[in-house]
Tab-separated table of C-alpha atoms in Angstrom:
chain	number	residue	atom	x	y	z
A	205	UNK	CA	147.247	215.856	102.876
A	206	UNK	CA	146.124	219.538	103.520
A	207	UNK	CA	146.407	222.203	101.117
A	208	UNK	CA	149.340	223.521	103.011
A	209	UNK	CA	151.207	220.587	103.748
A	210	UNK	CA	152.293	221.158	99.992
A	211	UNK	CA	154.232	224.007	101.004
A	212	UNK	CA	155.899	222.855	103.957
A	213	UNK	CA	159.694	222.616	103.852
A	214	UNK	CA	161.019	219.341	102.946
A	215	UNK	CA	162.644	218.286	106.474
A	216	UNK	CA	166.434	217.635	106.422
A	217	UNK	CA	168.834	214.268	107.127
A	218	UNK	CA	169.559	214.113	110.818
A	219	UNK	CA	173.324	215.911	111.074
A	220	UNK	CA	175.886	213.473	111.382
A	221	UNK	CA	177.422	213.331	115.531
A	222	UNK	CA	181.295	214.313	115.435
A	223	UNK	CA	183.483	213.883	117.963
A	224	UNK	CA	186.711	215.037	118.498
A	225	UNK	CA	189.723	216.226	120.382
A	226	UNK	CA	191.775	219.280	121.194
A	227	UNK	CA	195.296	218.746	122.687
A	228	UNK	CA	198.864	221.045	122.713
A	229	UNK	CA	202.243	219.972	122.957
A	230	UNK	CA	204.700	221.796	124.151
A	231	UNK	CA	208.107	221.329	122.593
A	232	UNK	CA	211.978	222.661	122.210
A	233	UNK	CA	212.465	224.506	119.277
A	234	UNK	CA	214.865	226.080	116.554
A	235	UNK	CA	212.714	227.032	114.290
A	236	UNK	CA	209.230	225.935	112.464
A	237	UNK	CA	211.025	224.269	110.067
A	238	UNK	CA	212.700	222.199	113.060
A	239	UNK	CA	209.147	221.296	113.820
A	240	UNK	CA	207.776	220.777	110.885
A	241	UNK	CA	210.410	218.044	109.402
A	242	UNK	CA	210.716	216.252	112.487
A	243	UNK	CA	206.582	216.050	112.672
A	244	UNK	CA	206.952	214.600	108.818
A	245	UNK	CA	209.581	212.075	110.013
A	246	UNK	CA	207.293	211.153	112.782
A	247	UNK	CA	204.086	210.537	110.915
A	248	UNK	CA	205.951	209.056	107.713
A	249	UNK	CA	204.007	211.948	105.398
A	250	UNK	CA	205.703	214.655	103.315
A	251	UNK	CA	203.777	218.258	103.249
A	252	UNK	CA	204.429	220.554	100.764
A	253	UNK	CA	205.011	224.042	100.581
A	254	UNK	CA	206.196	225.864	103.524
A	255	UNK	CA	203.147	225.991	105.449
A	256	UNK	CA	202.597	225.143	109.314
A	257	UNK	CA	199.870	222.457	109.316
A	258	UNK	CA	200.197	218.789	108.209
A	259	UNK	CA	196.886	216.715	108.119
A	260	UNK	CA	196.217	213.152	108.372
A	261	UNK	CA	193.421	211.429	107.166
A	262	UNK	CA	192.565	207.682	108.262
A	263	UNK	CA	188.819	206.459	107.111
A	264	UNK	CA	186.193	208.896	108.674
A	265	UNK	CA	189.145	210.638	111.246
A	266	UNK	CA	191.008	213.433	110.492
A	267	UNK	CA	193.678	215.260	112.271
A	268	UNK	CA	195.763	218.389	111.717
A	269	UNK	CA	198.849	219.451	113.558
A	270	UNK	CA	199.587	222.839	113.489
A	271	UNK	CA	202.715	223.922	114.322
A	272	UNK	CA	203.965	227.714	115.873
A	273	UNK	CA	207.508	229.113	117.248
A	274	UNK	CA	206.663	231.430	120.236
A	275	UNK	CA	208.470	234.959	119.302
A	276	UNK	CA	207.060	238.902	119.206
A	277	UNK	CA	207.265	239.066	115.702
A	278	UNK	CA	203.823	237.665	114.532
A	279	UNK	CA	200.184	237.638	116.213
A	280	UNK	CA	200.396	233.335	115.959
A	281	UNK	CA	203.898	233.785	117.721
A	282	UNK	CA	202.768	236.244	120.070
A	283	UNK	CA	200.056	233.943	121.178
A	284	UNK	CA	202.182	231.150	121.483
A	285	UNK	CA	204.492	232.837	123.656
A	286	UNK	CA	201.485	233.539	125.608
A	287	UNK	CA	200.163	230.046	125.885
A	288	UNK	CA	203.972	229.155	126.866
A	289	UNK	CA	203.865	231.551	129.713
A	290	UNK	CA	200.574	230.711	130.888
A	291	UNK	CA	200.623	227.078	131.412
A	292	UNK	CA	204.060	227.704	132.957
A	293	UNK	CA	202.673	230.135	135.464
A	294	UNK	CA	199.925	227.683	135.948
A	295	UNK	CA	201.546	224.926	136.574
A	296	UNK	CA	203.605	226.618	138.835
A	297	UNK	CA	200.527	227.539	140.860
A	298	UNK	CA	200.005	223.814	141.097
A	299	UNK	CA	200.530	222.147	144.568
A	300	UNK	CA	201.857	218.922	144.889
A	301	UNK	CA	204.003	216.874	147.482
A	302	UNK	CA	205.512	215.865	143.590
A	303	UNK	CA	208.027	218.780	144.041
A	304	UNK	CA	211.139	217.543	142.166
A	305	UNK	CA	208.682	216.646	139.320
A	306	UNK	CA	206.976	220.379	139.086
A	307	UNK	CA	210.094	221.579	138.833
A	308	UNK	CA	211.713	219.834	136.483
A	309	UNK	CA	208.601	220.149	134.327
A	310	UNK	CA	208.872	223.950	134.695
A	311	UNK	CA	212.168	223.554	133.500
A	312	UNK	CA	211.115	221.532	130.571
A	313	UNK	CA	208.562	224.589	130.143
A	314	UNK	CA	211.182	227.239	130.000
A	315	UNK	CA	213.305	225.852	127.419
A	316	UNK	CA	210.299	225.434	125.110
A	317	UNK	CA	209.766	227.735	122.166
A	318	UNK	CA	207.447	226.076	120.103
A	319	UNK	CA	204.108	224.693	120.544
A	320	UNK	CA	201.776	222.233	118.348
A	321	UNK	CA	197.842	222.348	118.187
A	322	UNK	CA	196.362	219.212	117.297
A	323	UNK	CA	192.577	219.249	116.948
A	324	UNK	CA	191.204	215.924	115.470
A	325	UNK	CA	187.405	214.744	114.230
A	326	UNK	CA	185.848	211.455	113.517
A	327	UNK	CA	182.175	210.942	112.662
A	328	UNK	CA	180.030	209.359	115.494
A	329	UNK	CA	179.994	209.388	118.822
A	330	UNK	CA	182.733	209.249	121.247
A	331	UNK	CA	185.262	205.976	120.528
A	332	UNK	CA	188.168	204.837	122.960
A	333	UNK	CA	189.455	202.914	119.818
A	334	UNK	CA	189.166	206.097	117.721
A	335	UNK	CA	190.549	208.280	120.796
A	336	UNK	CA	193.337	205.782	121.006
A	337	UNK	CA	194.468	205.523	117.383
A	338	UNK	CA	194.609	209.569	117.799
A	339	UNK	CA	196.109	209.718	121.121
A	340	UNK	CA	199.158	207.381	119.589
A	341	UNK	CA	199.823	209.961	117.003
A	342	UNK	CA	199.878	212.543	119.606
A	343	UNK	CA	202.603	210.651	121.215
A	344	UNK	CA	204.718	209.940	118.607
A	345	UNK	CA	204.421	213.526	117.704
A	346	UNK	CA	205.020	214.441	121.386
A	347	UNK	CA	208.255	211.989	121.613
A	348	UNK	CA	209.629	213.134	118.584
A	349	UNK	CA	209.682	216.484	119.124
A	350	UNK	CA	210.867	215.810	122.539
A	351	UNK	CA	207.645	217.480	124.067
A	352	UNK	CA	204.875	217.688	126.760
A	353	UNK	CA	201.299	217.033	126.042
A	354	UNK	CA	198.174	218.475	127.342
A	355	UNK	CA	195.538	216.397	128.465
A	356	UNK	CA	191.923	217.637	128.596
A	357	UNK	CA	193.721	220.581	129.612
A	358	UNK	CA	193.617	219.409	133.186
A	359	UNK	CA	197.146	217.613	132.864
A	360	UNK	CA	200.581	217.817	131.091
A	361	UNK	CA	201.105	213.810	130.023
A	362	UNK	CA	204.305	212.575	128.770
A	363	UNK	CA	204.923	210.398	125.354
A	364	UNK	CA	203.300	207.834	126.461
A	365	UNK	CA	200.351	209.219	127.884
A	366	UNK	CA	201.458	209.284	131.724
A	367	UNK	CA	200.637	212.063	133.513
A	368	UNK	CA	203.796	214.490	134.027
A	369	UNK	CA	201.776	216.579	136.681
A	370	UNK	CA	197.650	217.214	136.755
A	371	UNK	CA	196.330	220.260	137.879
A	372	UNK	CA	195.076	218.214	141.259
A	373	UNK	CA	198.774	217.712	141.583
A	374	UNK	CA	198.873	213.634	141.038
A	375	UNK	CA	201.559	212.267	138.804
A	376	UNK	CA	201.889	208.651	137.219
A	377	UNK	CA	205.877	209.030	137.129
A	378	UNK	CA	208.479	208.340	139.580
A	379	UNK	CA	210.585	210.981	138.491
A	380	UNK	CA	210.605	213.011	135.454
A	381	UNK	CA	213.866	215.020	133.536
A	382	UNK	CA	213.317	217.640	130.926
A	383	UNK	CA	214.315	216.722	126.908
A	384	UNK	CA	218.140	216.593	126.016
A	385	UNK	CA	218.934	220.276	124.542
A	386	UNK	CA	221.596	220.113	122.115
A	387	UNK	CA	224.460	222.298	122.583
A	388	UNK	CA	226.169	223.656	119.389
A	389	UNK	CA	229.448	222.223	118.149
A	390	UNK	CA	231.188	225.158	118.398
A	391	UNK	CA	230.363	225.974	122.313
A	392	UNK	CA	233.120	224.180	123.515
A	393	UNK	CA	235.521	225.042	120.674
A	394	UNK	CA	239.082	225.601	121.629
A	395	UNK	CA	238.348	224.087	125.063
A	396	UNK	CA	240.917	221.587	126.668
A	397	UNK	CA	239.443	217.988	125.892
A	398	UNK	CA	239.448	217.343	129.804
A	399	UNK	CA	236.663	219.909	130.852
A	400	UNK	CA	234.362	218.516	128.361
A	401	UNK	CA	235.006	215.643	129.646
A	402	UNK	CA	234.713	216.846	133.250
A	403	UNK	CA	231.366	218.619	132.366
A	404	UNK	CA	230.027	215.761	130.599
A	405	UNK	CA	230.969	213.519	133.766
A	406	UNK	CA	228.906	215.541	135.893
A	407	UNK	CA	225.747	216.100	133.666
A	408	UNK	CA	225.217	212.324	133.260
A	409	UNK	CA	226.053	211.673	137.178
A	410	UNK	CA	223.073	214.480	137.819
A	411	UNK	CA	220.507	212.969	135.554
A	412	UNK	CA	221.270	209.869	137.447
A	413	UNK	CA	219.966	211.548	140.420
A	414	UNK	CA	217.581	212.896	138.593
A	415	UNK	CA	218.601	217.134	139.204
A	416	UNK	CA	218.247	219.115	136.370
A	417	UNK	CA	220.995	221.590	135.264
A	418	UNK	CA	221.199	223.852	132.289
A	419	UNK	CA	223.588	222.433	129.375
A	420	UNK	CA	225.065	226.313	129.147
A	421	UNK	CA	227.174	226.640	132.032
A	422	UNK	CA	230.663	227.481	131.478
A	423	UNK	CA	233.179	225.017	131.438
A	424	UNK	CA	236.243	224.540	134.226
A	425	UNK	CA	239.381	225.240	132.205
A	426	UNK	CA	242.213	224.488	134.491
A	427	UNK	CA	244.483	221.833	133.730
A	428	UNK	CA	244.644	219.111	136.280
A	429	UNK	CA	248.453	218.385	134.916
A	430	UNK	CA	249.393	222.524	135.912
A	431	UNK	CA	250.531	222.706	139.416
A	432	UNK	CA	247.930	223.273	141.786
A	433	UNK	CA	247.702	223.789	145.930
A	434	UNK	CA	250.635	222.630	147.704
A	435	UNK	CA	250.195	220.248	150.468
A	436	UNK	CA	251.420	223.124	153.244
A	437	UNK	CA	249.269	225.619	151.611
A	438	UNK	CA	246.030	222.905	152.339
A	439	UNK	CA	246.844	222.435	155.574
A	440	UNK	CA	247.565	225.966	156.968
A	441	UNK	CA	244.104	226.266	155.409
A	442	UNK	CA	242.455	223.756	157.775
A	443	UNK	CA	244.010	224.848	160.738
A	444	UNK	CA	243.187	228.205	159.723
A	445	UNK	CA	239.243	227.286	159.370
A	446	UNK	CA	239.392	224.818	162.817
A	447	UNK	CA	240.282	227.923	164.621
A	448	UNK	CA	237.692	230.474	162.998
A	449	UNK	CA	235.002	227.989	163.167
A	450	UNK	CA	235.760	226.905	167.198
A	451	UNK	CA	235.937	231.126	167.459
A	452	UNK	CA	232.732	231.458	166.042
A	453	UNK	CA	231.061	228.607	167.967
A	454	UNK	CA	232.241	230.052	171.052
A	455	UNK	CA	230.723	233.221	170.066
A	456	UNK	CA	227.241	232.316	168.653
A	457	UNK	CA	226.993	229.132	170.230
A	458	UNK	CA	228.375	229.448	173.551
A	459	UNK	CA	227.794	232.961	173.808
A	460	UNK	CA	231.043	233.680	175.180
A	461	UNK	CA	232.436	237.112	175.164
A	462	UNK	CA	235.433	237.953	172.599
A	463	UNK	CA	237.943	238.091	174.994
A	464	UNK	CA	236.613	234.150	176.222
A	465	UNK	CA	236.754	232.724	172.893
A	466	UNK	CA	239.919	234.172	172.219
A	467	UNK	CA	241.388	232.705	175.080
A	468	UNK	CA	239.787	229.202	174.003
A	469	UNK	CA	241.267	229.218	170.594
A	470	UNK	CA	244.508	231.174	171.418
A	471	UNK	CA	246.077	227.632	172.871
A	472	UNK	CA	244.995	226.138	168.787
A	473	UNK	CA	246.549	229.626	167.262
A	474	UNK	CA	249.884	228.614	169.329
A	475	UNK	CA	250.079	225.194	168.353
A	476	UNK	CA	249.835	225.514	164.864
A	477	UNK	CA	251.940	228.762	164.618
A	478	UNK	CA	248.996	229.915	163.220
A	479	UNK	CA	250.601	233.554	162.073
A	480	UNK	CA	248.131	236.199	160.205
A	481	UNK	CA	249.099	234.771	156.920
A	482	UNK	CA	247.288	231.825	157.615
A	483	UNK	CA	244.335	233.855	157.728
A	484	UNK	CA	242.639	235.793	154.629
A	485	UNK	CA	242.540	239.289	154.945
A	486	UNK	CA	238.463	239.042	156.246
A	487	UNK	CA	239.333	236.185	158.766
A	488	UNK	CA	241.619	238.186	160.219
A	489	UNK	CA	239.454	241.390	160.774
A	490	UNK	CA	236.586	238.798	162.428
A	491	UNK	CA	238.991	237.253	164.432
A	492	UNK	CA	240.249	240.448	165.922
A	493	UNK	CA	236.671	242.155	165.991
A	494	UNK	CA	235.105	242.118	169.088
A	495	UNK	CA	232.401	243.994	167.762
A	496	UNK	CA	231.327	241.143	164.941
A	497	UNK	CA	227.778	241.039	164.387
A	498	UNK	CA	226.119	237.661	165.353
A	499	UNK	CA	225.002	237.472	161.835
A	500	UNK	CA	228.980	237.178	161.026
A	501	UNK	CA	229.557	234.903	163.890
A	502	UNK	CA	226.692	232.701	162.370
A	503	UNK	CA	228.180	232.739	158.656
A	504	UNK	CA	231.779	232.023	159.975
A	505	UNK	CA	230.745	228.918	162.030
A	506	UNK	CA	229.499	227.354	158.367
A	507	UNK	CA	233.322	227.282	157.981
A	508	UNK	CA	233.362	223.860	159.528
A	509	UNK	CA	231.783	222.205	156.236
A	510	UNK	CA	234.833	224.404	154.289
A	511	UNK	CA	236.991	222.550	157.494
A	512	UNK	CA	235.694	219.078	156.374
A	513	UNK	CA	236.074	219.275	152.619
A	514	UNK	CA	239.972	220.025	153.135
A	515	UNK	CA	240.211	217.379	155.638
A	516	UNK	CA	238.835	215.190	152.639
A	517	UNK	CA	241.276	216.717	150.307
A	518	UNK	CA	244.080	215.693	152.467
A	519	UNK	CA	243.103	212.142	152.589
A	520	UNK	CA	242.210	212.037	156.149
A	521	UNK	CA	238.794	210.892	155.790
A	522	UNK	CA	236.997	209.351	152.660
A	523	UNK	CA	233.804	210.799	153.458
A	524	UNK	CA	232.758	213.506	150.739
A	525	UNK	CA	229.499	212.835	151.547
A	526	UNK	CA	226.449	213.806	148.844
A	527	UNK	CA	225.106	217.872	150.372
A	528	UNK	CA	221.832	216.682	151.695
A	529	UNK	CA	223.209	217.223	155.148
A	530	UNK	CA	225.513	219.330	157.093
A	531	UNK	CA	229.035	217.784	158.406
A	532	UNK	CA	229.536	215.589	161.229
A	533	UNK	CA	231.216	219.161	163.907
A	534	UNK	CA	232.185	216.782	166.347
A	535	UNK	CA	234.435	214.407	163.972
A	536	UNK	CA	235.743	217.247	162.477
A	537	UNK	CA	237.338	218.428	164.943
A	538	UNK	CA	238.544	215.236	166.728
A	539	UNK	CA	240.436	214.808	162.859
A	540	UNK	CA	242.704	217.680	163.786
A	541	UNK	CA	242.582	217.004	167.115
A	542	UNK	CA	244.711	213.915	166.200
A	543	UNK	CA	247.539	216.435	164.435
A	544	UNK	CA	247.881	219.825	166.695
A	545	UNK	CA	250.762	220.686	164.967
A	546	UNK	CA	252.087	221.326	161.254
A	547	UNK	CA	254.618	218.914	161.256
A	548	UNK	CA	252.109	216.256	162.478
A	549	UNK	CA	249.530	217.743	160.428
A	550	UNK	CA	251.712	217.849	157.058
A	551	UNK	CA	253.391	214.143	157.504
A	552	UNK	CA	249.692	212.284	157.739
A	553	UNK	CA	248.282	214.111	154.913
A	554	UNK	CA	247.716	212.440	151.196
A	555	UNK	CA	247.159	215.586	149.141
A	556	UNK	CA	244.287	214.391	146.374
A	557	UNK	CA	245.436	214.449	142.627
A	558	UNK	CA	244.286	217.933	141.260
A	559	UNK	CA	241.932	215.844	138.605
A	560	UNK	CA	240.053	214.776	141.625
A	561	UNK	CA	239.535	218.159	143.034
A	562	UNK	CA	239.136	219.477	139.267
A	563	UNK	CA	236.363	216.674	138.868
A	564	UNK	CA	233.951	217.582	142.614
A	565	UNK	CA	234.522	221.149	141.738
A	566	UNK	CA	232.765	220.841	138.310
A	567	UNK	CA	230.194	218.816	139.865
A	568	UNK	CA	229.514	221.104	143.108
A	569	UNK	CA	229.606	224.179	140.736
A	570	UNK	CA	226.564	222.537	138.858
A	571	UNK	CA	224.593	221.635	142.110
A	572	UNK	CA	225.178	224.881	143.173
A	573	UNK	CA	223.138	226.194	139.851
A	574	UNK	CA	220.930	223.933	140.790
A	575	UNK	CA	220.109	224.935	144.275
A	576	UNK	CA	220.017	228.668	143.121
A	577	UNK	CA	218.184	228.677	140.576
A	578	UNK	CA	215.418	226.642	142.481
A	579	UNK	CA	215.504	229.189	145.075
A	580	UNK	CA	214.442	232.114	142.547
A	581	UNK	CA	211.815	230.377	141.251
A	582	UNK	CA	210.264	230.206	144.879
A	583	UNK	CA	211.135	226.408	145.387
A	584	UNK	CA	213.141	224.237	147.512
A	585	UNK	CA	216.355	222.822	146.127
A	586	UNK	CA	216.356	219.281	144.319
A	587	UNK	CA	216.247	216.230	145.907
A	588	UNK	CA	216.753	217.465	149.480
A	589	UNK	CA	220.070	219.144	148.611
A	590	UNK	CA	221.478	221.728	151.334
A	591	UNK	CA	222.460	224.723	149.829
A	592	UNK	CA	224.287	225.743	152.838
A	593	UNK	CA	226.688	222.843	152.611
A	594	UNK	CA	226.637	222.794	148.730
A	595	UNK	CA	227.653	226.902	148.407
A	596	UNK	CA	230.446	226.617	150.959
A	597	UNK	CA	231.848	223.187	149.580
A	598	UNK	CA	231.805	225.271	146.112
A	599	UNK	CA	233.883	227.498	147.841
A	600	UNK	CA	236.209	224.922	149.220
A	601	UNK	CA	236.493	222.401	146.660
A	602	UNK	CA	236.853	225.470	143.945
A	603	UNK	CA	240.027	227.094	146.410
A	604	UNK	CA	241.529	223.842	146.055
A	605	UNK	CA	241.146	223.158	142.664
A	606	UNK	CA	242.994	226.560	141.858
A	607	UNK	CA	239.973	227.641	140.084
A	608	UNK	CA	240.184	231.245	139.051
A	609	UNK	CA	243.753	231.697	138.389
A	610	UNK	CA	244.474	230.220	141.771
A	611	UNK	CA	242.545	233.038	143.325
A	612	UNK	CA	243.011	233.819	147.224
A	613	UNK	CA	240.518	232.326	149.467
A	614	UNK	CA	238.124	235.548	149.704
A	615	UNK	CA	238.387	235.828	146.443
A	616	UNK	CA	236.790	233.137	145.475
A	617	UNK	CA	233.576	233.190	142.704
A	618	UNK	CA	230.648	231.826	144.639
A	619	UNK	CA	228.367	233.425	141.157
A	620	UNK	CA	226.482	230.572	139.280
């Protein structure tokens, strides 16, 4: 040994390898103590205090959760809110032919105000039984707060580990519906038993068909036991919208002056004794405006799916068809072809129990959230809906329902 080996440091112990992993889920939330007691309940351990981080320890692994509410209030919330907002945006940005998925994940997304880090060690190198032992306490954590995972940051991965949506836009899922948000007791408080029961009708008949709609819309509070529309009043309606939608198909699709599709429907006008009160106040004006605008024309001929729905209501077809397609023009007309006259028109028709129309007008006011709100977020409605056909059957179905203090026809609230 040289004379100045003696004073060479002592080398050290080779480091130990860690490995590790760094996921976030993304979860409804009241508050941090809503997060915090339901991540206790999931992993079966109590942590005191009032802090925001439980830790596990299992052998040589460790893992802390960390939980945060997104607000304005605090730097942690502030930079929750902006991890919320950025992985929506980005997953927004995503394409995929997985369209209904995105966007019910994006809905998931929006409703989320709190967020978990989980960042987890074990000694060694990397270990898919290690990885897997963490990854199930990720999902329980995940599933009990009713949450979204990351995954490698490349994906958003469900409970179980499926993939939601992946930044390449792939997903393992068939479909995929946000968490349940609870609604407080109080919401519906003082509300006739029969709209909640309406509402709830329609919410679980749209998660069967997998379309998301917010739990806060407002409630139909009409009675179905108060008198409603009148069977004349129903069918001076559909004679009413044969003859402004044959009017405007003369005009827009036939291109026939005013004065020729006047002379068309005037023969229809007679035979129903169609008088100006059949009319609202704005069918009126088009029908005696030769000066209407073709965009007018073009809104007035959607009148035949309005035509159809009261057709329905009168019990002369069955067909209330789902609104992933426009109305069959040609039967609905031959339908009142078969009664030119009120008399005719009044003695063949089975007015439908005001529950009935109560119960499709509930339902077509949620699909027509549904539709709308897809539409301002830049995206095409769910499952192939029509919003055409779905805004004008809201207008229809909610006129015969006597929504609105039985308002008059061009009064009617088309707002969702």
């Amino acid at each position: 040994m040289g004379l100045f080996d003696k004073f060479k440091k002592p080398k050290e112990p080779p480091r130990q390898q860690r490995s590790g992993v760094m996921e976030l889920i993304f979860c409804p939330a009241e508050s941090l103590a809503h997060i915090m007691g339901r991540m206790e309940s999931a992993l079966g351990v109590h942590s005191p205090g009032t802090g925001n981080r439980i830790s596990i320890y299992q052998d040589d692994m460790h893992i802390d959760f960390t939980g945060f509410v997104a607000d304005k209030e605090t730097e942690d919330g502030k930079k929750a809110q902006e991890q919320l907002q950025g992985v929506w945006a980005y997953f927004r940005q995503v394409e995929t032919e997985h369209i209904d998925i995105q966007r019910n994940l994006l809905y998931h997304l929006r409703q989320c105000r709190g967020m978990v880090s989980v960042n987890a060690v074990y000694d060694g190198p990397q270990n898919a039984d290690k990885e897997g032992a963490i990854s199930e306490r990720m999902g329980v954590v995940t599933a009990a707060l009713q949450g979204v995972l990351t995954w490698g940051m490349d994906a958003l991965v469900d409970p179980a580990g499926k993939i939601i949506l992946s930044k390449d836009g792939k997903s393992d899922l068939e479909y995929y519906m946000p968490s349940e948000v609870p609604i407080p007791a109080d919401w519906a408080k003082d509300a006739p038993p029969e709209a909640v029961e309406r509402r709830n009708k329609s919410m679980a008949l749209l998660r069967d068909r997998h379309i998301y709609v917010t739990p806060w819309l407002p409630l139909l509070w009409e009675r179905a036991e108060e008198p409603g529309r009148t069977v004349e009043e129903v069918c001076r309606r559909a004679a009413a919208l044969l003859i402004v939608s044959l009017y405007s198909e003369c005009r827009v699709g036939e291109h026939m002056s005013y004065e020729e599709s006047r002379e068309f429907v005037n023969p229809i006008i007679e035979s129903y004794g169609a008088e100006e009160s059949f009319f609202s106040p704005e069918e009126w004006t088009y029908l005696n405006d030769p000066n209407s605008t073709e965009q007018t024309q073009i809104q007035y001929a959607w009148q035949y799916e309005n035509l159809w729905v009261m057709e329905w209501a009168l019990g002369l077809t069955d067909d209330l068809f789902w609104p992933t397609r426009i109305c069959d023009v040609p039967q609905s007309v031959r339908i009142m072809r078969d009664y030119p006259s009120m008399e005719e028109l009044t003695a063949a028709a089975r007015l439908r129990p005001r529950k009935e129309l109560l119960d499709q007008a509930d339902l077509i006011y949620r699909l027509h959230w549904a539709c709308v709100d897809a539409r301002v977020m830049g995206m095409p409605a769910p499952q192939e809906l029509e919003e055409g056909v779905v805004m004008e059957r809201h207008r229809a179905l909610f006129w015969l329902a006597g929504c609105d203090e039985m308002c008059p026809w061009d009064d009617v609230d088309l707002s969702t």
